[in-house]
XYZ file of N, CA, C and O in Angstrom:
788
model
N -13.810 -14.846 -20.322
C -13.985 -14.932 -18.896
C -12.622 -14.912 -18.214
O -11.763 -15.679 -18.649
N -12.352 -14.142 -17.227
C -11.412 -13.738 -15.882
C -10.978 -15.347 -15.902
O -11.779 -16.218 -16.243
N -9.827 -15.587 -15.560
C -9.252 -16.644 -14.825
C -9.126 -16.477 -13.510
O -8.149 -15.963 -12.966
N -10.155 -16.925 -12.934
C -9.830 -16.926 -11.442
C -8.990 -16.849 -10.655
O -9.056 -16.075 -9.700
N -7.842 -17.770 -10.916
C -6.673 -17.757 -10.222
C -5.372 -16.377 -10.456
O -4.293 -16.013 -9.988
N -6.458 -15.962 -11.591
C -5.066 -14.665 -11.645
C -5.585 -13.738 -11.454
O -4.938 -12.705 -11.625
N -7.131 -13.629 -10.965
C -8.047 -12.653 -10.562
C -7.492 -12.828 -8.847
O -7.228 -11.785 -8.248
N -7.338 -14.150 -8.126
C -7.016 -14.097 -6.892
C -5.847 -13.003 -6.969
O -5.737 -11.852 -6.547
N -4.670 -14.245 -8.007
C -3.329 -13.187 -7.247
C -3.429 -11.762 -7.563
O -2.770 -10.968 -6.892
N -4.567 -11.139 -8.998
C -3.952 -9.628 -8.619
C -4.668 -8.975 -7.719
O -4.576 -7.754 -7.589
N -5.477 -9.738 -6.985
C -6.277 -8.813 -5.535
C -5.282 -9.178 -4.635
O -4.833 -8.207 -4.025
N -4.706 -10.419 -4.300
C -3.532 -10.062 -3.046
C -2.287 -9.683 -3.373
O -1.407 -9.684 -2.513
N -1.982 -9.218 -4.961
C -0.878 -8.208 -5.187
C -0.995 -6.696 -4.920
O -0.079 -5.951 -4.574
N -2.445 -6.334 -5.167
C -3.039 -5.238 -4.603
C -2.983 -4.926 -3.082
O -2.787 -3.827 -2.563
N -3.155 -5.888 -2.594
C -3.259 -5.805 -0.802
C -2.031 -5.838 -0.478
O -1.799 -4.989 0.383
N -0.991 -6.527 -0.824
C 0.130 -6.455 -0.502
C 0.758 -5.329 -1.322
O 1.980 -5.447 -1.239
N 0.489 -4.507 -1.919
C 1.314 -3.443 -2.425
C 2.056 -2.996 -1.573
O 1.316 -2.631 -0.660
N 3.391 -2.739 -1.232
C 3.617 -1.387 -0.099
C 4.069 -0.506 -0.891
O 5.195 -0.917 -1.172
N 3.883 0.519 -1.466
C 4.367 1.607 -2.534
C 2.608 2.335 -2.243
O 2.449 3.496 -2.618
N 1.655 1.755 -1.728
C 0.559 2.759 -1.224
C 0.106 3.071 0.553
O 0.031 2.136 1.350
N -0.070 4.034 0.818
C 0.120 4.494 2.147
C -0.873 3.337 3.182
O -1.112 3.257 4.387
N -1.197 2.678 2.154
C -2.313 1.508 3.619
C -2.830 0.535 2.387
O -2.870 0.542 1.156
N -3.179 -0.258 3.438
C -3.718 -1.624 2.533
C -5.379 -1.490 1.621
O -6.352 -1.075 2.250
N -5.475 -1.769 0.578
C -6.642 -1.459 0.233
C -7.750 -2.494 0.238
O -7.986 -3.414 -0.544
N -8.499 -1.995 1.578
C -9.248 -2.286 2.429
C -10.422 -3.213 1.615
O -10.874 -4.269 2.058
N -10.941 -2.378 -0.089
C -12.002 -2.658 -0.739
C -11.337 -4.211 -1.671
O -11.954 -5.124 -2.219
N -10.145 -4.003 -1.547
C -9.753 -5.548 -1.914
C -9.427 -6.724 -0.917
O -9.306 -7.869 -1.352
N -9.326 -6.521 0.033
C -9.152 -7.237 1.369
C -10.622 -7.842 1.542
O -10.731 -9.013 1.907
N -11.713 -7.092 1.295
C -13.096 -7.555 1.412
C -13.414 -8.271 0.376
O -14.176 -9.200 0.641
N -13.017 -8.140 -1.001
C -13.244 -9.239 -2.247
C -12.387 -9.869 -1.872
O -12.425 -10.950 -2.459
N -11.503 -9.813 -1.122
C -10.505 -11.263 -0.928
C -11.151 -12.225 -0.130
O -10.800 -13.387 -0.330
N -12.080 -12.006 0.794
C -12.313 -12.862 2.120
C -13.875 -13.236 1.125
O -14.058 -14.444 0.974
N -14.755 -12.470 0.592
C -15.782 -12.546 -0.305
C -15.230 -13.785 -1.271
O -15.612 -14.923 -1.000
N -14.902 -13.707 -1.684
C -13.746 -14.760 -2.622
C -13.840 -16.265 -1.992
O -14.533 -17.237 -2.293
N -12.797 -16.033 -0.942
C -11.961 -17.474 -0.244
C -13.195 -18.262 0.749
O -13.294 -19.459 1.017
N -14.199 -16.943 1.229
C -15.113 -17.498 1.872
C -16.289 -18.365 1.040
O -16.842 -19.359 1.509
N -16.543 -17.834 -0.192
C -17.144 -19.147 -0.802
C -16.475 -20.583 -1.464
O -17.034 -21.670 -1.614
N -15.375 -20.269 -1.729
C -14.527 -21.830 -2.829
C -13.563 -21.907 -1.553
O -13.049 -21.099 -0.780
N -13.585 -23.348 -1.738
C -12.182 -23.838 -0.795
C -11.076 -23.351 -1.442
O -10.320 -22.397 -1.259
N -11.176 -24.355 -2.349
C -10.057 -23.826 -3.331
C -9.339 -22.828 -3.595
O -8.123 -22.772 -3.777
N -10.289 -21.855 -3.617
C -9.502 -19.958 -3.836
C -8.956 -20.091 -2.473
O -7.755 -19.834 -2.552
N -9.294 -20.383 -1.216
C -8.750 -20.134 0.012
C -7.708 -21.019 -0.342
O -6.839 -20.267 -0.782
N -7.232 -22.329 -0.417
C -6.142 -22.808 -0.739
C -5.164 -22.128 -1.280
O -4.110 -21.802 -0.734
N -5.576 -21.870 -2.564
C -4.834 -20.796 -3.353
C -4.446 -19.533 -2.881
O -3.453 -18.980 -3.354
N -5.253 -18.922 -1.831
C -5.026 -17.567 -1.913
C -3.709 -17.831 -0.330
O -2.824 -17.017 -0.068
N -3.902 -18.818 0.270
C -2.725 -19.364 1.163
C -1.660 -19.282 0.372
O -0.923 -18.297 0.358
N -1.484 -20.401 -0.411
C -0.194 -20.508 -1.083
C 0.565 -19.107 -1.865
O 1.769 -18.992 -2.096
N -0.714 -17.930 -2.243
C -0.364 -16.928 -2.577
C 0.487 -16.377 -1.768
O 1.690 -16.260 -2.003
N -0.282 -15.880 -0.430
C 0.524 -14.992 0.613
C 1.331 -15.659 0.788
O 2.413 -15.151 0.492
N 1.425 -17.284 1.394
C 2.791 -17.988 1.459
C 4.239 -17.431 0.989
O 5.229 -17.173 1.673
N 4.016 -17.327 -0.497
C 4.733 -17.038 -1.724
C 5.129 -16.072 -1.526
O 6.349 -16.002 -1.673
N 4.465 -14.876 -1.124
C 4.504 -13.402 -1.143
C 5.124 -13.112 0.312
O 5.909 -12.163 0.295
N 4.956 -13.681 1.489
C 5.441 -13.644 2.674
C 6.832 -14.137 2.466
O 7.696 -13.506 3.074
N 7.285 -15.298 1.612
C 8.623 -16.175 1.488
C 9.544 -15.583 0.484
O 10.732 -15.888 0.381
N 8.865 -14.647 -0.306
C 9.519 -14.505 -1.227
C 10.184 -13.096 -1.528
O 11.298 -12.935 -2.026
N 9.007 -11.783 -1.008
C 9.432 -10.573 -1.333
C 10.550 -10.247 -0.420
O 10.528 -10.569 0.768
N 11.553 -9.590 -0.989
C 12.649 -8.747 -0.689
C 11.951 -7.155 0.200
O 12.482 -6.046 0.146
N 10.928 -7.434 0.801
C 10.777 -5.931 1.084
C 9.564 -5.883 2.351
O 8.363 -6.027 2.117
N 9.991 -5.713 3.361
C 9.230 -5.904 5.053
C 7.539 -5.425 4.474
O 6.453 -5.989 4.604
N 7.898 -4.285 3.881
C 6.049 -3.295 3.684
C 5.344 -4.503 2.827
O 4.175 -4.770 3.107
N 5.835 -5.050 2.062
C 5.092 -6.078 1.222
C 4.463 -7.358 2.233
O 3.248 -7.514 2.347
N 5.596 -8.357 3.036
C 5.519 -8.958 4.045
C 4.424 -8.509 4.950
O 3.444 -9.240 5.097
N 4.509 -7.401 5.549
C 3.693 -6.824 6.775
C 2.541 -6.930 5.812
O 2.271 -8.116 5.621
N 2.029 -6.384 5.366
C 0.564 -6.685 4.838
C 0.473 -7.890 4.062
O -0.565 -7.808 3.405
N 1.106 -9.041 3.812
C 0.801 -10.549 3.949
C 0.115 -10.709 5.257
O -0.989 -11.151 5.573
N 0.914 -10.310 5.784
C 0.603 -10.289 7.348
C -0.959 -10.035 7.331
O -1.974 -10.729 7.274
N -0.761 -9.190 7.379
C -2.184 -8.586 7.686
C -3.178 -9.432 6.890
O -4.092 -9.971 7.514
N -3.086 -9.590 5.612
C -4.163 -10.325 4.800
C -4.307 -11.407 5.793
O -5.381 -11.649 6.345
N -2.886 -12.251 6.079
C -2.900 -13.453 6.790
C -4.152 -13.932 8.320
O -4.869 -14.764 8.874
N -3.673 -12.800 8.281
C -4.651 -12.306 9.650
C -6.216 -12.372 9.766
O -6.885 -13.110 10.489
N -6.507 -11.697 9.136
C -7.674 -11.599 8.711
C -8.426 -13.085 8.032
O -9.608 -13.382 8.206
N -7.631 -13.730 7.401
C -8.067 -15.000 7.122
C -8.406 -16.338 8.152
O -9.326 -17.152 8.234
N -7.087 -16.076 8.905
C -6.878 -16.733 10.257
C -7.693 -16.292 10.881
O -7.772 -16.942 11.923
N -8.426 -15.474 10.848
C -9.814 -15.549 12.134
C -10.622 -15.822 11.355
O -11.730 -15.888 11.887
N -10.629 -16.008 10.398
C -12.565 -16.361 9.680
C -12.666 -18.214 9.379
O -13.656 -18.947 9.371
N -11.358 -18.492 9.177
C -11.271 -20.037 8.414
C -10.936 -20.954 9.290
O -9.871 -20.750 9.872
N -11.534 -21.926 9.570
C -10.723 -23.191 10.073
C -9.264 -23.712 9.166
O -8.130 -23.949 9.583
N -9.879 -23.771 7.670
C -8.919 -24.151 7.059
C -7.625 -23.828 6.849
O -6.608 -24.494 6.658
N -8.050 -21.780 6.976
C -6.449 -21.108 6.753
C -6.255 -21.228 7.849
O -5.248 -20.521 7.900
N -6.411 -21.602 8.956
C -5.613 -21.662 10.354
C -4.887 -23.056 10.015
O -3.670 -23.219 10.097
N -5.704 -23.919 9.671
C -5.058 -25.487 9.441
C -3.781 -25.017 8.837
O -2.741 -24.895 9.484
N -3.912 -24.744 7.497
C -2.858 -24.623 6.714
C -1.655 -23.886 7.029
O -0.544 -24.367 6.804
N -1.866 -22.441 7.672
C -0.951 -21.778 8.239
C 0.371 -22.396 9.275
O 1.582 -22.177 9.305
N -0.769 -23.463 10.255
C -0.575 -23.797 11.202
C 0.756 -25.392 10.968
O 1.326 -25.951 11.905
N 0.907 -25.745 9.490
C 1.429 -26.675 8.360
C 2.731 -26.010 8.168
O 3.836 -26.538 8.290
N 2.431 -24.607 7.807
C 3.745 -24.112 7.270
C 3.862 -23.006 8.002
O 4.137 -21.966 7.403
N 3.687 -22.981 9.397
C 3.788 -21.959 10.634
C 5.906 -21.500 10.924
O 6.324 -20.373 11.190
N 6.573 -22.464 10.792
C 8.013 -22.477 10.447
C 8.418 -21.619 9.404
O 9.575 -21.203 9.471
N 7.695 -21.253 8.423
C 7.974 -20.258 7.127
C 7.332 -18.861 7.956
O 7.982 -17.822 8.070
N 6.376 -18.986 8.334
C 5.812 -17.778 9.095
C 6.471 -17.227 10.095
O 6.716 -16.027 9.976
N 6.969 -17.991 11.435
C 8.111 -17.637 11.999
C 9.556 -16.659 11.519
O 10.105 -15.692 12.045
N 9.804 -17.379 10.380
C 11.205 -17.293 10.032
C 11.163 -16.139 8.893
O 12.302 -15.725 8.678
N 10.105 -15.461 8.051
C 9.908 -14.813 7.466
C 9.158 -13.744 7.931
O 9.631 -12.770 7.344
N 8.298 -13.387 8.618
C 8.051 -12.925 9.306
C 7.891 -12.129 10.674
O 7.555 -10.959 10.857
N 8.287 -13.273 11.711
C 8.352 -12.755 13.249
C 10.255 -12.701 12.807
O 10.947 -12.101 13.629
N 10.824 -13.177 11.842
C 12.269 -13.303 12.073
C 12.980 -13.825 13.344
O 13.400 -13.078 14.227
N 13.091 -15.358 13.360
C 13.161 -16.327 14.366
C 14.584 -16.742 13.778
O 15.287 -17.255 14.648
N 15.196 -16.652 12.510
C 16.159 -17.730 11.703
C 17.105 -16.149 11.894
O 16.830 -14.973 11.654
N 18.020 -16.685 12.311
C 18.988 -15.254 12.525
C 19.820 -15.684 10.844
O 20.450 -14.957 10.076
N 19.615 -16.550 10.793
C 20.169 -16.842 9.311
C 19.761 -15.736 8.032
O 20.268 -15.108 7.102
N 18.826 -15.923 8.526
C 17.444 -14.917 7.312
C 17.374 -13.926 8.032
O 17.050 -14.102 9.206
N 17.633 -12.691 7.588
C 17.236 -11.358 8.556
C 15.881 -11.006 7.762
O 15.345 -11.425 6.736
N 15.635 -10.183 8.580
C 14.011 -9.527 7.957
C 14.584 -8.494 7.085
O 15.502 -7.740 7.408
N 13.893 -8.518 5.800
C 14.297 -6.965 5.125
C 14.073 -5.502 5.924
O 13.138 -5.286 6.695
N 14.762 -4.879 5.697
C 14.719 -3.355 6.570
C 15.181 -2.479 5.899
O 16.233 -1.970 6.287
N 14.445 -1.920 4.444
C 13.999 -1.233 3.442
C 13.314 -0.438 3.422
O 14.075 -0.107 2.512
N 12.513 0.374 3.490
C 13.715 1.692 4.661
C 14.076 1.405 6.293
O 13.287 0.781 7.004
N 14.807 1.706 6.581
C 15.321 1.636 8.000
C 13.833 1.845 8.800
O 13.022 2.746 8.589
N 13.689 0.377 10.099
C 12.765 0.382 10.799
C 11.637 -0.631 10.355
O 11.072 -1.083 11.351
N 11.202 -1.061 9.330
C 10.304 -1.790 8.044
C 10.523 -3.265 8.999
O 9.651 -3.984 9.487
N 11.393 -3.344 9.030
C 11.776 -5.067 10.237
C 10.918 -4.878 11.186
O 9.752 -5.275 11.170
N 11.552 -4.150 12.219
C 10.338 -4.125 13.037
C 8.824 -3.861 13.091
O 7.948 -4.436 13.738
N 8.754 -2.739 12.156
C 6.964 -2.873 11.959
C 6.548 -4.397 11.682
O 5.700 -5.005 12.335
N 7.259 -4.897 10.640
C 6.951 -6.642 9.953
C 7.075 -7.554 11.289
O 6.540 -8.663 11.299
N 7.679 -7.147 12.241
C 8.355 -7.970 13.013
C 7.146 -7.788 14.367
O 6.736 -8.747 15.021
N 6.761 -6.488 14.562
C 5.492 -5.954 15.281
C 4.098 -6.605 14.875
O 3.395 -7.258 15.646
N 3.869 -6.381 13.813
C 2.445 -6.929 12.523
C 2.251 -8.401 13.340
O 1.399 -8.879 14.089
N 3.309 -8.760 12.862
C 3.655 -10.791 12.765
C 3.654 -11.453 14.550
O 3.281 -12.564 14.929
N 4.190 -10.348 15.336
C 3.909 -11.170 16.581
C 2.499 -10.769 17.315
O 1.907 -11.321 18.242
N 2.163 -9.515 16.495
C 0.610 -8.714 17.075
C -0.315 -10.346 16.837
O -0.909 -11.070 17.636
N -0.125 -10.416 15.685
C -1.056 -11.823 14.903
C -0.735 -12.868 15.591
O -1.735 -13.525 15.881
N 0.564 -13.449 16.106
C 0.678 -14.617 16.861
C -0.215 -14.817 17.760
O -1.081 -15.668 17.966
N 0.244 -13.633 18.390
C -0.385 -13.054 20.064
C -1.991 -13.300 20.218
O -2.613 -13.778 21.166
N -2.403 -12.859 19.084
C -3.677 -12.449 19.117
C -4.195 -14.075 18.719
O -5.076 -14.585 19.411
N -3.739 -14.648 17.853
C -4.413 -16.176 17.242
C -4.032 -16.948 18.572
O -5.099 -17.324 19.057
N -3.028 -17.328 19.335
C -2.717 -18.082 20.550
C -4.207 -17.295 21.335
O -5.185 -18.038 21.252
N -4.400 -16.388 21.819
C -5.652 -15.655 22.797
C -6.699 -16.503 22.190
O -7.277 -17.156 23.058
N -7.200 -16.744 20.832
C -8.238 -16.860 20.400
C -8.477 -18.391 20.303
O -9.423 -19.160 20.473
N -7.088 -18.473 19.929
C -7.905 -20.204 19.417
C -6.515 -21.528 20.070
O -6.151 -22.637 19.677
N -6.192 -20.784 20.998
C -5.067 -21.681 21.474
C -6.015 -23.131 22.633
O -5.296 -24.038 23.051
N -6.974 -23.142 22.864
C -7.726 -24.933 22.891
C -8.199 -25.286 21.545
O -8.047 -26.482 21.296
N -8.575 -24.791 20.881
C -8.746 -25.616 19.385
C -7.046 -25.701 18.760
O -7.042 -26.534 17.854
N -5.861 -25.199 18.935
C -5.130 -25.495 18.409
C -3.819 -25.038 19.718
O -3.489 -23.924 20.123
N -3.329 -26.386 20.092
C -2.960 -25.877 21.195
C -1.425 -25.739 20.938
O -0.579 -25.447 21.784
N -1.185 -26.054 19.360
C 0.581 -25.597 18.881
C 0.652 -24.045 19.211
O 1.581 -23.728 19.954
N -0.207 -23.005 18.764
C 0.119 -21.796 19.477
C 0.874 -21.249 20.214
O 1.742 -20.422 19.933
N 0.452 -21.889 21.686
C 0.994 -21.532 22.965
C 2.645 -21.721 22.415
O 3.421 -20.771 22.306
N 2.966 -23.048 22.122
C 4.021 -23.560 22.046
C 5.069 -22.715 20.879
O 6.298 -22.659 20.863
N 4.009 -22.072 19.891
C 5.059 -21.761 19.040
C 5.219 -20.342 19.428
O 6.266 -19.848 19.012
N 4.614 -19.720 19.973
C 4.393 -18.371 20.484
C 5.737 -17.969 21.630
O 6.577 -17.073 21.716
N 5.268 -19.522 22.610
C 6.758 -19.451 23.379
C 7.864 -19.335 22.609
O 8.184 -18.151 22.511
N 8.205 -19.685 22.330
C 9.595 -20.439 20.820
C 10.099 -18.903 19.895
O 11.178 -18.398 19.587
N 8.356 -18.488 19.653
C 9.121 -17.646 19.152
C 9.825 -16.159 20.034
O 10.881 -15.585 19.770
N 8.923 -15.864 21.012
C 9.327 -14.861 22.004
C 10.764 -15.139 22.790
O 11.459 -14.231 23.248
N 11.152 -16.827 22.881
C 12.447 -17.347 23.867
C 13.570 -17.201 22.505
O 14.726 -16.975 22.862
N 13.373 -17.292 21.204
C 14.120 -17.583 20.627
C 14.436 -15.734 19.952
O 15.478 -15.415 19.381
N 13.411 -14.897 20.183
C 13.797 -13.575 19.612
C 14.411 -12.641 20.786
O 14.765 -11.474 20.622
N 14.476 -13.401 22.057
C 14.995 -12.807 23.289
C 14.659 -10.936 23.363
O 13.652 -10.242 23.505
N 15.762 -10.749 23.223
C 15.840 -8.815 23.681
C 15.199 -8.289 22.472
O 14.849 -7.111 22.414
N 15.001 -9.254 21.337
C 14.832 -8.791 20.021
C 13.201 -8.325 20.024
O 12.684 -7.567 19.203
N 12.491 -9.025 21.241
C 10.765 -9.796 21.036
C 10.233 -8.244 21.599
O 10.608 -7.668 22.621
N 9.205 -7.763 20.549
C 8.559 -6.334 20.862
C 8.179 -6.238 22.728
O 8.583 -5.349 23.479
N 7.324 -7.408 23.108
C 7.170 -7.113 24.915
C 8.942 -6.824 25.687
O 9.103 -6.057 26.636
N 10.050 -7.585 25.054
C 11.381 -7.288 25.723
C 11.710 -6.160 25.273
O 12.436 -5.684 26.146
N 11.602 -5.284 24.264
C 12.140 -4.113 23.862
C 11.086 -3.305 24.687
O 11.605 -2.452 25.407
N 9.733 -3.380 24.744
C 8.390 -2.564 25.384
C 8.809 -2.603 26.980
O 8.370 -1.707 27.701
N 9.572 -3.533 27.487
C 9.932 -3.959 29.059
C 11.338 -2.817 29.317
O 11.515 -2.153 30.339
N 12.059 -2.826 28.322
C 13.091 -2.192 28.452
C 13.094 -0.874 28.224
O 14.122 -0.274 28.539
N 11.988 -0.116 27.642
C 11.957 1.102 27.191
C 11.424 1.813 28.515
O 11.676 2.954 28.902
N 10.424 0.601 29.253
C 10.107 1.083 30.649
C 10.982 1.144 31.605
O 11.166 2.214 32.185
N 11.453 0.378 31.833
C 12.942 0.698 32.918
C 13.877 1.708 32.467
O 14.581 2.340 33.255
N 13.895 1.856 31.319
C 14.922 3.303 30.627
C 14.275 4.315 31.255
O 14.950 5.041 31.986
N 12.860 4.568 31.104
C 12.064 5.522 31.289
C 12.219 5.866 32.962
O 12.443 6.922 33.553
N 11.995 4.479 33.434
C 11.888 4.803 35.050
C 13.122 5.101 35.445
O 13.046 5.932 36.350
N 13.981 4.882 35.253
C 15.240 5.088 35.804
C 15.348 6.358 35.228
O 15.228 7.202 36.115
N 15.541 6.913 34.012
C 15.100 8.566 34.076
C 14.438 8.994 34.358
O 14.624 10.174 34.060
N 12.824 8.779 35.256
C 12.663 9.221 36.076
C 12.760 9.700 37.669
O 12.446 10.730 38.265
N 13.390 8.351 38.077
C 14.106 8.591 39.088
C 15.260 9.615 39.064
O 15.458 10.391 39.999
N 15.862 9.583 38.168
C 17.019 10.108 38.202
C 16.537 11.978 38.026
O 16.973 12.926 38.679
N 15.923 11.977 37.354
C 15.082 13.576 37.304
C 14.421 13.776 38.863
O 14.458 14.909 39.345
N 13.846 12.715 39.606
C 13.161 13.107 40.680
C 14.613 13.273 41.606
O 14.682 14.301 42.279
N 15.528 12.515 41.657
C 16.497 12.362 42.277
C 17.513 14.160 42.561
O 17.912 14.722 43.581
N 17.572 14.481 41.228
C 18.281 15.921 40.534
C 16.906 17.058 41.525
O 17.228 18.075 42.140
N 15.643 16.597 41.441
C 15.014 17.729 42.085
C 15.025 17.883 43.870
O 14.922 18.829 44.651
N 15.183 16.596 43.983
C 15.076 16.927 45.622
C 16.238 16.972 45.783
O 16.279 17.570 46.858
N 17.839 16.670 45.353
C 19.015 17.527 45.793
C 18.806 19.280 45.418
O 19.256 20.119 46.198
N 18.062 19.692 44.116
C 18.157 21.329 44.117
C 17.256 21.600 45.127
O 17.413 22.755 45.524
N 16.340 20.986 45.730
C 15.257 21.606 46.379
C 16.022 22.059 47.657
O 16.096 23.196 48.123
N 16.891 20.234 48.375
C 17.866 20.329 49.198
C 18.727 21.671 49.325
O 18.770 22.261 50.404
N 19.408 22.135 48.206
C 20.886 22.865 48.331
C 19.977 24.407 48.309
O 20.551 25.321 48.901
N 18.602 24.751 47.667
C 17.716 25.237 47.881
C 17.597 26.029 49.397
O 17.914 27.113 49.885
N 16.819 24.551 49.879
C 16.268 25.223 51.282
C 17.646 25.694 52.477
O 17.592 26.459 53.439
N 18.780 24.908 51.949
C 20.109 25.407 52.907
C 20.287 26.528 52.726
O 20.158 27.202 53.748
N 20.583 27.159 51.686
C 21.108 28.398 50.557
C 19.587 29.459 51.407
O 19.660 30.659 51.671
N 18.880 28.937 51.556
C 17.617 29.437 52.183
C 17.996 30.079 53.218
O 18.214 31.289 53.276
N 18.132 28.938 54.462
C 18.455 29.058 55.434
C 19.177 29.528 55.720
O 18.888 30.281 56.650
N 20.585 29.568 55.304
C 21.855 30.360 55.673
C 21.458 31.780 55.154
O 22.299 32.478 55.721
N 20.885 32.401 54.610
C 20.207 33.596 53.937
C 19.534 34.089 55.278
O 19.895 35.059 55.945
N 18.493 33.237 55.540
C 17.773 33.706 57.117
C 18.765 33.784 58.033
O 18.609 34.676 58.868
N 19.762 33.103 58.133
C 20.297 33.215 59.888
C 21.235 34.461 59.416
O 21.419 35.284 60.312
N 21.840 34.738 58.211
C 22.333 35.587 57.808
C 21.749 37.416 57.804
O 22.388 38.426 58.101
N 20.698 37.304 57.466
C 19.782 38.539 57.448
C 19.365 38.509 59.339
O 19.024 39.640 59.685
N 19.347 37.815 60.143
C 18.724 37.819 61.367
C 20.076 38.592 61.780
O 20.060 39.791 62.058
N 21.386 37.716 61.800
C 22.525 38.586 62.229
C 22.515 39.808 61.837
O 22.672 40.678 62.693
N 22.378 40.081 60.824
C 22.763 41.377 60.218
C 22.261 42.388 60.846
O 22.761 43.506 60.969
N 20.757 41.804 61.454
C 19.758 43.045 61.856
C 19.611 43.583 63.332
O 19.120 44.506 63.982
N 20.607 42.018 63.493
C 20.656 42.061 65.521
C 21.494 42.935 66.094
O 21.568 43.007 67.320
């Protein structure tokens, strides 16, 4: 007979693979099939991703902790409890809050997706369950004040003012040609009127 516990970790070594183009979806469902009947496996399968969120050298691995994480955090009271225990490891490994600890960025960009994943999930667990657990709000602030220019809405805020201001600046460039336009126009008309008088 399977040992359970090493039947857990190789389904969330599977889910966390990043060396395959997406998470595999048909183990994500024996995972929650799993944790949703034994406490225990849910215990365990916490401390797994824990492990796997704290430990791998590599954002694609992380980001789909993430994601498993996620998915647990909306079905469980318990994995919210627990998360919500060692929410400081999640921060700091994840949303990358500890400038100490950088996020891996293996291939170039991998940070921010991990860094995107991890505050999508904040965002979304504060919306959902921030009166049953009202640390959320608080850590959500903390983490957005403490990632400043770094925090996906401040980079999403700034890409818009880049944008608008090149647009202005394009609308700006058309109504001076339109301007030098209709003069170049005009002096053409009073020019051809002389000519003909």
């Amino acid at each position: 007979m399977a040992n359970p516990a090493k039947t857990l970790e190789g389904i969330i070594k599977a889910i966390c693979d990043r060396t395959t183009n997406d998470i595999d979806e048909d183990k994500l469902k024996a995972l929650k099939g799993i944790v949703r009947r034994d406490e225990r496996a849910l215990r365990y399968a916490h401390e797994v991703l824990m492990k796997t969120l704290t430990r791998s050298r590599f954002a694609g691995t992380r980001e789909r902790a993430v994601r498993a994480m996620d998915e647990l955090f909306t079905r469980s009271v318990l994995f919210r409890q627990l998360t919500l225990e060692h929410i400081d490891a999640f921060l700091k490994y994840a949303v990358g809050v500890d400038n100490d600890v950088p996020l891996p960025d293996e291939p170039k960009g991998e940070a921010e997706r991990l860094r995107q994943r991890a505050v999508d999930a904040l965002n979304a667990w504060e919306t959902k369950f921030k009166h049953a657990h009202k640390q959320l709000t608080i850590v959500r602030k903390f983490a957005m004040d403490k990632l400043g220019d770094e925090a996906p809405e401040a980079k999403a805020a700034k890409a818009r003012r880049v944008a608008e201001e090149k647009e202005l600046k394009k609308q700006q460039m058309l109504r001076d040609q339109w301007r030098a336009t209709r003069e170049d126009t005009q002096a053409m008309v009073v020019e051809i009127h002389s000519t003909l008088a």
